[in-house]
PDB file of C-alpha atoms in Angstrom:
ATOM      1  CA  UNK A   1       0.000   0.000   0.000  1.00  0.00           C
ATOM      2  CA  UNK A   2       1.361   3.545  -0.755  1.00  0.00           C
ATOM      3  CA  UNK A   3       0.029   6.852   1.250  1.00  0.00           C
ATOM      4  CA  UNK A   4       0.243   9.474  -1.072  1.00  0.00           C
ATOM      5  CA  UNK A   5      -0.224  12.204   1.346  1.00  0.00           C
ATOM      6  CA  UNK A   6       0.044  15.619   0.316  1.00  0.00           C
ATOM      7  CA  UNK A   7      -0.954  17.102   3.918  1.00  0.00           C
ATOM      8  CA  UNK A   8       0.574  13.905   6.277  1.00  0.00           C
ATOM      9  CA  UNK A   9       3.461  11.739   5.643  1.00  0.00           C
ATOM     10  CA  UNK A  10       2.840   9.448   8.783  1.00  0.00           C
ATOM     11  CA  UNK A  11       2.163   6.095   7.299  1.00  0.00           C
ATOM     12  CA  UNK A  12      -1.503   4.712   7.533  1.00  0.00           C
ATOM     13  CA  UNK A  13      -1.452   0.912   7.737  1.00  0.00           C
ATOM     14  CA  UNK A  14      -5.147   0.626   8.211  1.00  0.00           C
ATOM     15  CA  UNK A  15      -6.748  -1.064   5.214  1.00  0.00           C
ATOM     16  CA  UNK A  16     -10.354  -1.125   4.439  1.00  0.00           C
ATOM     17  CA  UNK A  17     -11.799  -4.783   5.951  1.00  0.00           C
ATOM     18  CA  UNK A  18     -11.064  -7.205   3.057  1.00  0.00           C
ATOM     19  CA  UNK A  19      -8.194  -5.442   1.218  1.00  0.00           C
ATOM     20  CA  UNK A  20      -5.146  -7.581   3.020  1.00  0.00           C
ATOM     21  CA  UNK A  21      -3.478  -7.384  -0.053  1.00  0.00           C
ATOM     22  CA  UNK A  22      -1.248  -4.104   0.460  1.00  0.00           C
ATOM     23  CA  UNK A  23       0.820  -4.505  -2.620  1.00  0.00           C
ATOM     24  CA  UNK A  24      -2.666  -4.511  -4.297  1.00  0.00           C
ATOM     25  CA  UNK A  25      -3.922  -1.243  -3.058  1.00  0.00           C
ATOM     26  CA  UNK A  26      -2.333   2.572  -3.407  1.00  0.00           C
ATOM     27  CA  UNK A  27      -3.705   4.651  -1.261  1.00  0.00           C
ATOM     28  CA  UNK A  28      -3.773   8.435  -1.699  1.00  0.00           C
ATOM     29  CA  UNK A  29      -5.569  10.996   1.538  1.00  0.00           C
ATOM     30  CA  UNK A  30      -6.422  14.392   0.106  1.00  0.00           C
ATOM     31  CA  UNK A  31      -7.493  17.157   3.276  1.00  0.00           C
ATOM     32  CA  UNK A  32      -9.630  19.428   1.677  1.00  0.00           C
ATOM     33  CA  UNK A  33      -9.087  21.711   4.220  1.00  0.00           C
ATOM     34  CA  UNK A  34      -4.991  22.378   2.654  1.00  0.00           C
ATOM     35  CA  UNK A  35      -3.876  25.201   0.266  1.00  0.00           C
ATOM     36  CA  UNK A  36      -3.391  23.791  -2.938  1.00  0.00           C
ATOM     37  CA  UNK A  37       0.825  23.491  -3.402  1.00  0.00           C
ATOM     38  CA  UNK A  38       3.575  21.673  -5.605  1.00  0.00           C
ATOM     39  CA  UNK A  39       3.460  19.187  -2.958  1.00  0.00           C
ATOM     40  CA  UNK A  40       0.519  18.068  -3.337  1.00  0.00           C
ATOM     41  CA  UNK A  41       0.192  17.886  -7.358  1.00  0.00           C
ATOM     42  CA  UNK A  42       3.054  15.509  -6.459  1.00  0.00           C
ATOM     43  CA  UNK A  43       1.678  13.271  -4.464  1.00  0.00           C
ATOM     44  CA  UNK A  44      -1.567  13.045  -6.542  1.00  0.00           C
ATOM     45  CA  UNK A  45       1.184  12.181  -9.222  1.00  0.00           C
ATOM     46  CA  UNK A  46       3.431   9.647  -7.270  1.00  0.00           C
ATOM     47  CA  UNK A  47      -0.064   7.620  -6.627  1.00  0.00           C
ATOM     48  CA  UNK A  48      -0.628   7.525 -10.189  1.00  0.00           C
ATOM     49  CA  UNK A  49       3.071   6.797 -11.025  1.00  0.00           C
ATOM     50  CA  UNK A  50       2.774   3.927  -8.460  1.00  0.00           C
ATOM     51  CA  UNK A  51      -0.609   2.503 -10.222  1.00  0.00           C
ATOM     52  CA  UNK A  52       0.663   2.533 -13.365  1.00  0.00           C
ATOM     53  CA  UNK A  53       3.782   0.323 -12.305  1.00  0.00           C
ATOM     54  CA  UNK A  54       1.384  -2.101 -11.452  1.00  0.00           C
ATOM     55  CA  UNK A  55      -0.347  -2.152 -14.800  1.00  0.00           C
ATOM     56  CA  UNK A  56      -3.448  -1.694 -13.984  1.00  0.00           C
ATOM     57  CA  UNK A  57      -3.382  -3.877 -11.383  1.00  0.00           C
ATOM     58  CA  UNK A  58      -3.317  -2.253  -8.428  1.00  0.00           C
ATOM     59  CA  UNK A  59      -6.449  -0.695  -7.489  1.00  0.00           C
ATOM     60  CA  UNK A  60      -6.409   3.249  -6.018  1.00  0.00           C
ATOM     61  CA  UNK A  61      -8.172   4.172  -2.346  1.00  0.00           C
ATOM     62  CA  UNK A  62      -8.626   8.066  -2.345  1.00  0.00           C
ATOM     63  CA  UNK A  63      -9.542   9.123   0.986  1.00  0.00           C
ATOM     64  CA  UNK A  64     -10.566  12.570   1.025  1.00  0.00           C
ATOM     65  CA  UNK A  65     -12.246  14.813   4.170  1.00  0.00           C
ATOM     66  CA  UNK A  66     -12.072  18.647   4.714  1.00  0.00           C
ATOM     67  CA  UNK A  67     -12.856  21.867   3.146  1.00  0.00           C
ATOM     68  CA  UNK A  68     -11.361  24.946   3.094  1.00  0.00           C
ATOM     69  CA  UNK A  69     -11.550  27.354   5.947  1.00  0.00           C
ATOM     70  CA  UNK A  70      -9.957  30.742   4.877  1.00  0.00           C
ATOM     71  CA  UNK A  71     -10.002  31.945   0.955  1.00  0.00           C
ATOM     72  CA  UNK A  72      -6.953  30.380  -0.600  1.00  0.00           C
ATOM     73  CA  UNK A  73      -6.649  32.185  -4.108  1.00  0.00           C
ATOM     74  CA  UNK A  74      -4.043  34.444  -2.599  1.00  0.00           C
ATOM     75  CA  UNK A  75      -1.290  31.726  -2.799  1.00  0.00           C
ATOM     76  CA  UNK A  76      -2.164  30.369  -5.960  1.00  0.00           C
ATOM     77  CA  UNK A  77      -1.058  30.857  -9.358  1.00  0.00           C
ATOM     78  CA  UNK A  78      -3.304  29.851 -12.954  1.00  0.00           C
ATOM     79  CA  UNK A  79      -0.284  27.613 -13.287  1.00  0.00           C
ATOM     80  CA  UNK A  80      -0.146  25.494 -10.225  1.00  0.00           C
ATOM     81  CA  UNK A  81      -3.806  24.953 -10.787  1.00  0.00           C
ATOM     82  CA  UNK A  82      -3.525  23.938 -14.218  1.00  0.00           C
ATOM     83  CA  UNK A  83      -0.825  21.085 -13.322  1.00  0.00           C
ATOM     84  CA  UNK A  84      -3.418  20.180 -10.582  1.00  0.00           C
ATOM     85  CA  UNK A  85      -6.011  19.968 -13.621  1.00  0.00           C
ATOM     86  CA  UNK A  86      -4.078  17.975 -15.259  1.00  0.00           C
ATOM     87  CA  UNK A  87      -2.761  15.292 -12.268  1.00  0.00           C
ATOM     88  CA  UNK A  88      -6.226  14.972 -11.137  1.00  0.00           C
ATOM     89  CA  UNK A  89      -6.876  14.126 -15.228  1.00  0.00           C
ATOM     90  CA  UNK A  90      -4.435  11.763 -14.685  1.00  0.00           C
ATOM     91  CA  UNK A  91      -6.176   9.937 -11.997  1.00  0.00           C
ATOM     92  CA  UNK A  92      -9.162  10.581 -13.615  1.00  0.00           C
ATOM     93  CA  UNK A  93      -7.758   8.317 -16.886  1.00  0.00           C
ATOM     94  CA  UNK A  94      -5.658   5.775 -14.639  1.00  0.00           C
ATOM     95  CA  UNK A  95      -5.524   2.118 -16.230  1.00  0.00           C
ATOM     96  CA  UNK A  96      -6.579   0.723 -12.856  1.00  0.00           C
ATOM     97  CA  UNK A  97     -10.063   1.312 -10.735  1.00  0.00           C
ATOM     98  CA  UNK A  98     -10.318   4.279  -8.306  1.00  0.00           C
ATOM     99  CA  UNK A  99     -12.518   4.081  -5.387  1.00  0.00           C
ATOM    100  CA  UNK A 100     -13.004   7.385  -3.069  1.00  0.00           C
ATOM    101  CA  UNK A 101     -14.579   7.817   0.009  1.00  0.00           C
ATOM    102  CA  UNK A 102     -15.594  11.082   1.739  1.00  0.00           C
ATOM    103  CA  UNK A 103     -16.247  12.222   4.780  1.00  0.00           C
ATOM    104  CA  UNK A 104     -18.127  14.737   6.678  1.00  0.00           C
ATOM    105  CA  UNK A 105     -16.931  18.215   4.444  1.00  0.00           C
ATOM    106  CA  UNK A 106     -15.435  17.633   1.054  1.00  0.00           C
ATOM    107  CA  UNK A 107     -14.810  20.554  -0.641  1.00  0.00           C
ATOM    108  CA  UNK A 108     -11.661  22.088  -2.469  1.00  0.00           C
ATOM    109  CA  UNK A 109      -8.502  19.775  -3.071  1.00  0.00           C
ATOM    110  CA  UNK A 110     -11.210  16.956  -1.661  1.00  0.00           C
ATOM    111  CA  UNK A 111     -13.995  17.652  -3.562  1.00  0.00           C
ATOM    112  CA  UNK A 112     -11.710  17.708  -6.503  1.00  0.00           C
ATOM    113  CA  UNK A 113     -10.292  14.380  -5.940  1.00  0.00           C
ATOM    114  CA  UNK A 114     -13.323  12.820  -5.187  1.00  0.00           C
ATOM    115  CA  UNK A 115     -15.229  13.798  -8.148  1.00  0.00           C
ATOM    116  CA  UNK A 116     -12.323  12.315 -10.682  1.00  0.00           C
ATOM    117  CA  UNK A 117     -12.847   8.770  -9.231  1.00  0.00           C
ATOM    118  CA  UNK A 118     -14.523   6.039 -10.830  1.00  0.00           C
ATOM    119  CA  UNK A 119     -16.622   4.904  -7.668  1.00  0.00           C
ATOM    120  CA  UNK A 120     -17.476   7.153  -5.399  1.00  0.00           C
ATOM    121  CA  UNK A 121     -18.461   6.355  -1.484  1.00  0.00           C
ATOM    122  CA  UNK A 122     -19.918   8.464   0.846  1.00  0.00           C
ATOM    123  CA  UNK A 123     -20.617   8.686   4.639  1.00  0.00           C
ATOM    124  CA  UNK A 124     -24.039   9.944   5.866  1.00  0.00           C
ATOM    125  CA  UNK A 125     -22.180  13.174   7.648  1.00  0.00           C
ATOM    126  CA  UNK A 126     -20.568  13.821   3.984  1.00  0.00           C
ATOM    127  CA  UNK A 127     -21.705  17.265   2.249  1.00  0.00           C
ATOM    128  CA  UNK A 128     -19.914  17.730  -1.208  1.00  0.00           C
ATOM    129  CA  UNK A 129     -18.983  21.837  -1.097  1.00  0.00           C
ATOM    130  CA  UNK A 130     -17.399  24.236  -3.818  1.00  0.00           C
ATOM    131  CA  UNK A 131     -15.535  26.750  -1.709  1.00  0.00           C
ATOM    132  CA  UNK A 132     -16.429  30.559  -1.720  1.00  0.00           C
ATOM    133  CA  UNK A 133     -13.484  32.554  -2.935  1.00  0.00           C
ATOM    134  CA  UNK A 134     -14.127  36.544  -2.627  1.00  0.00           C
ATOM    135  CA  UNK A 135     -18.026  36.260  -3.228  1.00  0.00           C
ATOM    136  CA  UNK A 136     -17.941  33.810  -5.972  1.00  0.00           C
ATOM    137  CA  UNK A 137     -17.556  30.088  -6.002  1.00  0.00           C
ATOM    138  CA  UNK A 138     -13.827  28.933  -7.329  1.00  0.00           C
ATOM    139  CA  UNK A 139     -14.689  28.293 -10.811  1.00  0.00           C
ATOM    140  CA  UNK A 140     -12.367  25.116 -11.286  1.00  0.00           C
ATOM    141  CA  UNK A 141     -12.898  22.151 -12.800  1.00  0.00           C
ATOM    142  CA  UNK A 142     -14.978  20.638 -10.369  1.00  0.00           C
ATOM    143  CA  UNK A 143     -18.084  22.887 -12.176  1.00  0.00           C
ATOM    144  CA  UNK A 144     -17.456  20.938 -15.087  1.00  0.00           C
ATOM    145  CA  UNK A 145     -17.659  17.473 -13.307  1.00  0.00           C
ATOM    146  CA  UNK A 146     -20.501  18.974 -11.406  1.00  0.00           C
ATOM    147  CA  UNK A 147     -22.379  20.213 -14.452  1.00  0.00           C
ATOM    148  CA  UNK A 148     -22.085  16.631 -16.111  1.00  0.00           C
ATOM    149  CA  UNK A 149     -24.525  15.551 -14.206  1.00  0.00           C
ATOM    150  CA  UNK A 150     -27.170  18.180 -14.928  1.00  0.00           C
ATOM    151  CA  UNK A 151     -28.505  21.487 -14.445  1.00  0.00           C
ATOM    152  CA  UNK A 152     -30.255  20.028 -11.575  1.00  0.00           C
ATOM    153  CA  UNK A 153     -31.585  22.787  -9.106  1.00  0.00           C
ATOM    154  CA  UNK A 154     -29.189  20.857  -6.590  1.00  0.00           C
ATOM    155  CA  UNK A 155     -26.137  21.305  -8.378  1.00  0.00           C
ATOM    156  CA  UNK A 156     -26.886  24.935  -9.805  1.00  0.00           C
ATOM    157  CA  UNK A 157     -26.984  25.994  -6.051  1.00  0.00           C
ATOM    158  CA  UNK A 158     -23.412  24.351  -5.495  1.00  0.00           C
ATOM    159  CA  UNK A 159     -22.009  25.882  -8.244  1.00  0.00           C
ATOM    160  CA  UNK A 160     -23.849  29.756  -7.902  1.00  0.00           C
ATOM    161  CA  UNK A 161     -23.534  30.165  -4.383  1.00  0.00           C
ATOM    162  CA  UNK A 162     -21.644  27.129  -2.744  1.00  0.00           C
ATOM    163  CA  UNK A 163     -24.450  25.154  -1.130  1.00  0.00           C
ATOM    164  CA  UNK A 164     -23.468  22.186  -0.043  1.00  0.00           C
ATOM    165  CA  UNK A 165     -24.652  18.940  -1.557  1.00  0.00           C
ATOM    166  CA  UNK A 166     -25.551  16.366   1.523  1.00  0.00           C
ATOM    167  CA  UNK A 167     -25.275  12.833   1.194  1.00  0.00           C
ATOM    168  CA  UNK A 168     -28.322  11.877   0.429  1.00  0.00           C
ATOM    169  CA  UNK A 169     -29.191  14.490  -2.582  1.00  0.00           C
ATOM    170  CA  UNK A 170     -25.912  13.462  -4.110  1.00  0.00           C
ATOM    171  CA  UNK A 171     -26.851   9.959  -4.209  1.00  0.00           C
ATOM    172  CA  UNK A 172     -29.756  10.932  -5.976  1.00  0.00           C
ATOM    173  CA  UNK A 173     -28.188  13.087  -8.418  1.00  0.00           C
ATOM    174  CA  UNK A 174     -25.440   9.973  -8.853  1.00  0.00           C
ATOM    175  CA  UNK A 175     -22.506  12.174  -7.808  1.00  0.00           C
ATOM    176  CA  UNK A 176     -22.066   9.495  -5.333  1.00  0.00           C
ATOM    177  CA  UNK A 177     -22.645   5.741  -5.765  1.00  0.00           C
ATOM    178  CA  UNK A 178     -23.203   4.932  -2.523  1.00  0.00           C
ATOM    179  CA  UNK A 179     -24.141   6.334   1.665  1.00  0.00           C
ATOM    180  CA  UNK A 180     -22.874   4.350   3.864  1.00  0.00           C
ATOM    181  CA  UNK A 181     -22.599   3.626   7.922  1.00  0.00           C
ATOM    182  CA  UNK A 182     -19.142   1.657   7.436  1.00  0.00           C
ATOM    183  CA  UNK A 183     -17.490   3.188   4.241  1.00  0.00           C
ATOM    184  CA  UNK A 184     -14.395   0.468   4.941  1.00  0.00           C
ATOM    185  CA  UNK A 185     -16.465  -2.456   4.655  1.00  0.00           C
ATOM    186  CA  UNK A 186     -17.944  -0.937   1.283  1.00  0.00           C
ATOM    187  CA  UNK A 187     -14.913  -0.076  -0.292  1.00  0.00           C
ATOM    188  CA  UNK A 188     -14.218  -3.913   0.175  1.00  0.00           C
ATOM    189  CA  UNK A 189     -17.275  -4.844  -1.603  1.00  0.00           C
ATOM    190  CA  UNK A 190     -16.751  -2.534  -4.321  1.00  0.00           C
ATOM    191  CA  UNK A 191     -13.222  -3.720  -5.343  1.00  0.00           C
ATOM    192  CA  UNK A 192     -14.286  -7.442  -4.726  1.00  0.00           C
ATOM    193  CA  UNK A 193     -17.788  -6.815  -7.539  1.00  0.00           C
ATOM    194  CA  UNK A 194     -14.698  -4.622  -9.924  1.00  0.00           C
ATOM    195  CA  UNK A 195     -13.215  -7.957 -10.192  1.00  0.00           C
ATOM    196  CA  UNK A 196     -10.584  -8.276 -12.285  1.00  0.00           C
ATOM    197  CA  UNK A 197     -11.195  -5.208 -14.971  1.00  0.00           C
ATOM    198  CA  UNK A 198      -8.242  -2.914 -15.284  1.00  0.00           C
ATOM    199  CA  UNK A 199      -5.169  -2.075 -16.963  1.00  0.00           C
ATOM    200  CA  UNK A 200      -5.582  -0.367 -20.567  1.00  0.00           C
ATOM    201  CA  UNK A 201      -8.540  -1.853 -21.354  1.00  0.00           C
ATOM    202  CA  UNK A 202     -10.238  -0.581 -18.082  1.00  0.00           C
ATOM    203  CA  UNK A 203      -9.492   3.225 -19.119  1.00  0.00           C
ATOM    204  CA  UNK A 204     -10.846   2.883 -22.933  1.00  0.00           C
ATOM    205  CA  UNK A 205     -14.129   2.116 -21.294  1.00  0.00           C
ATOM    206  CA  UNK A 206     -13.985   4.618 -19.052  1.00  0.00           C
ATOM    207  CA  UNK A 207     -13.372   7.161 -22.067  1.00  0.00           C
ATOM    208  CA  UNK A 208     -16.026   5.378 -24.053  1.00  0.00           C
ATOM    209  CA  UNK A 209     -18.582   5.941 -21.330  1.00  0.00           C
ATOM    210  CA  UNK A 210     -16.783   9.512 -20.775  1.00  0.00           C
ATOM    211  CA  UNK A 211     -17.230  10.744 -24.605  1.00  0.00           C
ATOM    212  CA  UNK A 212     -20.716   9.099 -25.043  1.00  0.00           C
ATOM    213  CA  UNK A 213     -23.196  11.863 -24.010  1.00  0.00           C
ATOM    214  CA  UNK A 214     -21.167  14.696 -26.248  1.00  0.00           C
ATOM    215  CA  UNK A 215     -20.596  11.756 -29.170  1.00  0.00           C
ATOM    216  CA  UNK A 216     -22.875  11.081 -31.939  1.00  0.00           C
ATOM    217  CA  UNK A 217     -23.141   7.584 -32.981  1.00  0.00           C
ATOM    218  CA  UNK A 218     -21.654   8.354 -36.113  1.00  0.00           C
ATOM    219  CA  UNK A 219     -18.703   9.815 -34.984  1.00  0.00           C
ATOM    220  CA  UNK A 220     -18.178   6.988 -31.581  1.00  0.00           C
ATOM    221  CA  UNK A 221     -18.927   4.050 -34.097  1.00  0.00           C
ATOM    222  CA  UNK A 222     -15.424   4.108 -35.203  1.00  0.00           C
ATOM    223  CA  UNK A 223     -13.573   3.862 -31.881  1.00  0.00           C
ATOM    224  CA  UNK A 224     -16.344   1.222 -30.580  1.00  0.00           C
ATOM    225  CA  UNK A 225     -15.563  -0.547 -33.677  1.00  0.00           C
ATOM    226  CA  UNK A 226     -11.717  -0.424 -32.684  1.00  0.00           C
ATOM    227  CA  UNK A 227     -12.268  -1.783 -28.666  1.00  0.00           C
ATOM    228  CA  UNK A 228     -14.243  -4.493 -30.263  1.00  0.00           C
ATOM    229  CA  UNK A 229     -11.242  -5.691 -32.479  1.00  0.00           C
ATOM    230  CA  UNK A 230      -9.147  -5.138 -29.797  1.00  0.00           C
ATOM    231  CA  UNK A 231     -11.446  -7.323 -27.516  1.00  0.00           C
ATOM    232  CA  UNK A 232     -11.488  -9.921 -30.542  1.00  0.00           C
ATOM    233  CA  UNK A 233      -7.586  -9.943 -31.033  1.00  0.00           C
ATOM    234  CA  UNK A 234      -7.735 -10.595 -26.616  1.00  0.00           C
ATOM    235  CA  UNK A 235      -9.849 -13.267 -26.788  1.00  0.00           C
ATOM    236  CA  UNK A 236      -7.849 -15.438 -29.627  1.00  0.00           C
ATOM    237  CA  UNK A 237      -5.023 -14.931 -28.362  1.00  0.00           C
ATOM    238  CA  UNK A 238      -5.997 -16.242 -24.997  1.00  0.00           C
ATOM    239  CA  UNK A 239      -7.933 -19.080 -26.714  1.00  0.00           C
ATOM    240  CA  UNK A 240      -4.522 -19.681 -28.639  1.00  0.00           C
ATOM    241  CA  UNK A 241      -3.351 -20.279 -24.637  1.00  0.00           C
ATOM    242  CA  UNK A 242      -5.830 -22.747 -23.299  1.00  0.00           C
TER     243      UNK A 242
END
């Protein structure tokens, strides 16, 4: 297990119940509640560098809590938060599964992170929250992963004025997948039911399913078309193995 942690760098041995596997597992702790720095677009990327070495195998834990307390644009530059952008697109495209669980507060860095992951976990106390920033909510691109999922009067509050999302309404709104009591027993159950989907092939259906809604079917036929030879060429050459 790696701790990617951009805010801690005391080692957390605890595993979710059921993941005994360390070398299996990377996980990454975002605290919302931290200024956005180089540090932690590093540690974002040293989870994904560690994923990847695994090819695919290794499946990523992103524990995030916390939301800002005090405005935070003063120490940031458009550059830092464009190489967060693109880290957290990183995770987002990962050739392994990414699981995230949240926590009472999510907002900023955690919000972020928790947004970009494939299955998404929350507790009952968890309220998803775009921080305030000088009177107007921080226009990054957790709007845009908000705003995938609708114009929903739910989300247009989060985004206009920074209400926060509760459990429960982003469960309905499938921002989250699931509200749970004991989030490490879930996060068990959802890596056992991912099975054994991942590497390369994992994160072309992920982009599939990503491109789909803004796609016509004229234009997605083509790279369907290519998965499914891809799939084809898979399947003789393990029938050339048995």
């Amino acid at each position: 297990m790696t701790d990617a942690t951009p805010t801690d760098a005391t080692k957390d041995s605890a595993l979710p119940v059921g993941l005994a596997d360390a070398e299996d597992h990377v996980l990454l702790r975002i605290d919302g509640r931290q200024a956005l720095s180089a540090a932690t677009v590093a540690a974002v990327a040293a989870a994904c560098d560690q994923a990847e070495d695994r090819s695919g195998r290794a499946k990523v834990i992103v524990r995030v809590s916390g939301a800002p307390e005090e405005p935070r644009a003063r120490e940031l530059t458009v550059s830092l938060v464009n190489k967060w952008e693109q880290v957290l697109r990183r995770l987002e495209r990962l050739p392994a599964a990414t699981f995230a669980v949240a926590d009472g507060n999510c907002g900023g860095l955690a919000l972020d992170a928790f947004l970009a992951a494939d299955y998404r976990i929350a507790t009952r106390s968890a309220r998803l929250m775009v921080p305030v920033e000088n009177g107007a909510t921080w226009p990054g691109m957790a709007l845009f992963r908000l705003a995938k999922h609708g114009s929903t009067g739910t989300i247009r509050r989060a985004v206009l004025f920074g209400t926060p999302v509760e459990a429960a309404d982003g469960l309905a709104l499938n921002l989250v997948d699931e509200v749970v009591d004991d989030p490490a027993k879930a996060v068990a159950v959802a890596v056992e039911r991912s099975g054994a989907v991942a590497g390369s092939e994992l994160a072309i259906r992920r982009q599939l399913l990503l491109d789909a809604p803004t796609t016509s079917f004229e234009e997605a036929l083509g790279v369907h078309l290519a998965a499914c030879d891809r799939a084809l060429r898979r399947a003789a050459v393990a029938g050339g193995r048995s």
